[in-house]
CSV table of C-alpha atoms in Angstrom, one decimal:
chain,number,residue,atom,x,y,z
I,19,UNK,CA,-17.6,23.1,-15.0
I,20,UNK,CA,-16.7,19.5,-15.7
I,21,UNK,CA,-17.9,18.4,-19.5
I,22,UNK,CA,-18.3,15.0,-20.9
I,23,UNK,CA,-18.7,14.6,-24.1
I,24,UNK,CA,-19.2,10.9,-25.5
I,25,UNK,CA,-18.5,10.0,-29.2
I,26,UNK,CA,-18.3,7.1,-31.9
I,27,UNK,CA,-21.4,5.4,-31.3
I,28,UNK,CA,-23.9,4.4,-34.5
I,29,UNK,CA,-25.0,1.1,-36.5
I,30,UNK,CA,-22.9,-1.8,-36.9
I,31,UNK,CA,-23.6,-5.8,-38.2
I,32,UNK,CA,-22.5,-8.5,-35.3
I,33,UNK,CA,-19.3,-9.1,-35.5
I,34,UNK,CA,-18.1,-5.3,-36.5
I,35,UNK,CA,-16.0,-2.9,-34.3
I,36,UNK,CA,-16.3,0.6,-33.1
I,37,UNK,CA,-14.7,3.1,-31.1
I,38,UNK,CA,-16.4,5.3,-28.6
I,39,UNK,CA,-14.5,8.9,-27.1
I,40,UNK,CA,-15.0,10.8,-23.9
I,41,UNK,CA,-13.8,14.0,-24.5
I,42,UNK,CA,-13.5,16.3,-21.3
I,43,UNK,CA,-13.1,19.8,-20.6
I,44,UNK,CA,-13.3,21.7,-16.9
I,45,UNK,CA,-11.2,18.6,-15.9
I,46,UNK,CA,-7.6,16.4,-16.0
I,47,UNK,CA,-8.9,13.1,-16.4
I,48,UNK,CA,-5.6,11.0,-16.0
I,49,UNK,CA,-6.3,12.2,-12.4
I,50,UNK,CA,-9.5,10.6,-12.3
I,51,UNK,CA,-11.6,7.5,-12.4
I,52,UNK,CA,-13.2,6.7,-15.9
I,53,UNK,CA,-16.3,4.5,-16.2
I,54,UNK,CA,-18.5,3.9,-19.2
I,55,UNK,CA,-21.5,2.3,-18.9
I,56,UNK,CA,-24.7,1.2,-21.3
I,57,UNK,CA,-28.3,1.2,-20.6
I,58,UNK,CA,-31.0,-0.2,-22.9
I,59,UNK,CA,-34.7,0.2,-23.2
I,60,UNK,CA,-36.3,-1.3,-20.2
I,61,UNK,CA,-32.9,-2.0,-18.2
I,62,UNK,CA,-30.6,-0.5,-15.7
I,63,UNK,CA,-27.5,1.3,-16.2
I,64,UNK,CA,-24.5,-1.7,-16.5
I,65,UNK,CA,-21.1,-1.3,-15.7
I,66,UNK,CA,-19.1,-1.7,-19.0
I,67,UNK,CA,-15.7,-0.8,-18.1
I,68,UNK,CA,-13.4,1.9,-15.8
I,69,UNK,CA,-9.9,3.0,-15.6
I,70,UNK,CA,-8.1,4.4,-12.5
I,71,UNK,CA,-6.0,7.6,-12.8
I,72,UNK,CA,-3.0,7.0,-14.5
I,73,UNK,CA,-4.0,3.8,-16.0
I,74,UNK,CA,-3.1,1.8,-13.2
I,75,UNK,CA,-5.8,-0.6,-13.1
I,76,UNK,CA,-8.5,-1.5,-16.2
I,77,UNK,CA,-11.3,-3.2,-15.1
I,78,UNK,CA,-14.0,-4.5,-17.4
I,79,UNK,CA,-17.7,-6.5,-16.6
I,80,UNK,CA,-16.9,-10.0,-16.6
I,81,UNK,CA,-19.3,-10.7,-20.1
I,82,UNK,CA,-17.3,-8.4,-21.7
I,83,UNK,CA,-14.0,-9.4,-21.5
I,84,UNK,CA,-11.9,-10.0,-24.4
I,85,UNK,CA,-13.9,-7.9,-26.3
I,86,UNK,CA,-13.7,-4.4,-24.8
I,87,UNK,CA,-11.0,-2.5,-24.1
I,88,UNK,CA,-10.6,0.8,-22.3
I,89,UNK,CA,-7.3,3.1,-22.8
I,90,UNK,CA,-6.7,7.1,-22.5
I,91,UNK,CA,-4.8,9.4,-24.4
I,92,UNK,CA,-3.9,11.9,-21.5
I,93,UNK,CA,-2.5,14.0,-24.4
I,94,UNK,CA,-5.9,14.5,-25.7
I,95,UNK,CA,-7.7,14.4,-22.2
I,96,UNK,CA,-9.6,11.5,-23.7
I,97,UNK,CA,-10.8,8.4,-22.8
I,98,UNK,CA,-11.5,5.4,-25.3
I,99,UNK,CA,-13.7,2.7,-25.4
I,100,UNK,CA,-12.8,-0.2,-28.4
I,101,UNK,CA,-15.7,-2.6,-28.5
I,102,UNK,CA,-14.6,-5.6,-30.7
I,103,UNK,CA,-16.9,-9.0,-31.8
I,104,UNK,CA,-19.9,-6.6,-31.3
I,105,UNK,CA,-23.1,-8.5,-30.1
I,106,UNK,CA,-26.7,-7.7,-30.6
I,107,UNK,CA,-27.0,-7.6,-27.2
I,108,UNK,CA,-24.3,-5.2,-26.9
I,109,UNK,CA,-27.0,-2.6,-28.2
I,110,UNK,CA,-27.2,0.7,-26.0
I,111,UNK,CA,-26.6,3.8,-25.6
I,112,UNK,CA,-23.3,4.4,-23.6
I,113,UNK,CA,-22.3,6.9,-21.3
I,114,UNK,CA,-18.6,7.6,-19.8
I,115,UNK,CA,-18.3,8.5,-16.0
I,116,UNK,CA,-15.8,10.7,-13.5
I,117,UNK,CA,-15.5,10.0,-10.2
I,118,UNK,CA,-15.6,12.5,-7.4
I,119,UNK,CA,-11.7,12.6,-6.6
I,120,UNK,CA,-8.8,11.2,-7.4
I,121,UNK,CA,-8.5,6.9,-6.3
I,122,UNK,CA,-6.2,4.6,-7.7
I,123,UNK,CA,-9.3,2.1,-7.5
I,124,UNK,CA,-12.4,1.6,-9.4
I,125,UNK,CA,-16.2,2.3,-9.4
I,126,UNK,CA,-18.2,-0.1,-10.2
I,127,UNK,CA,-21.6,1.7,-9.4
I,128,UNK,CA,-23.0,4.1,-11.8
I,129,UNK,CA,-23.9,6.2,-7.9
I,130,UNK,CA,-20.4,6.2,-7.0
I,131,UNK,CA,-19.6,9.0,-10.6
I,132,UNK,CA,-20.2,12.7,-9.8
I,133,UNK,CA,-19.9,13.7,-14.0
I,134,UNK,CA,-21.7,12.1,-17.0
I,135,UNK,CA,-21.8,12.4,-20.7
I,136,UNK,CA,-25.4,12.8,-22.6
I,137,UNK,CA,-24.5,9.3,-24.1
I,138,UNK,CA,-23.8,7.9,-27.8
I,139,UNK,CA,-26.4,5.3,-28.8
I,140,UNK,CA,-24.5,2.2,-30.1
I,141,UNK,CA,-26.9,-0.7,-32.2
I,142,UNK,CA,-25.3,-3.9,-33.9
I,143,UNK,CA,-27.8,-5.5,-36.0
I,144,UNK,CA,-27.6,-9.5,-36.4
């Protein structure tokens, strides 16, 4: 049974940081794709960020770059999401992903993730 469990999320002004954790069990994630992705009221899921197994490749949304960056700690069979120059627009709630099986490559697509997190909600007030 493969468990995501997201962390870190809660209210910060424009301009703050935060960190957000996905914290597995049932599963080695430095053998598998991680994706997080937001969704807010009213909108689709977005593709934030991913990470291929073994931290080969990062990939992050194109309006986000600069300001997000993904990492793992294999030790602590977490993945990490560091959000910096937080927007109001940036306001979701976030979810982290596991793909299927293990890739060297990314997902971009929210259908291409067998595993998901119950989501931290993440608002930056202006």
């Amino acid at each position: 049974q493969v468990q995501l469990v997201e962390s870190g999320g809660g209210l910060v002004q424009a301009g703050g940081s935060l960190r957000l954790s996905c914290q597995a069990s049932g599963r080695t994630l430095s053998n598998y794709v991680v994706g997080w992705f937001r969704q807010a009221p009213g909108n689709e899921r977005e593709f934030v960020a991913g990470i291929s197994r073994t931290s080969l490749t990062k990939r992050y949304a194109d309006s986000l770059k600069g300001r997000f960056t993904i990492s793992r700690d294999n030790a602590k069979n977490t993945v990490y999401l560091q959000m910096n120059s937080l927007k109001p627009e940036d306001t979701a709630a976030y979810y982290c992903a596991v793909g299927p099986t293990p890739t060297d490559g990314i997902y971009w697509r929210d259908d291409d993730y067998d595993y998901w997190g119950q989501g931290t909600q993440v608002t930056v007030s202006s």
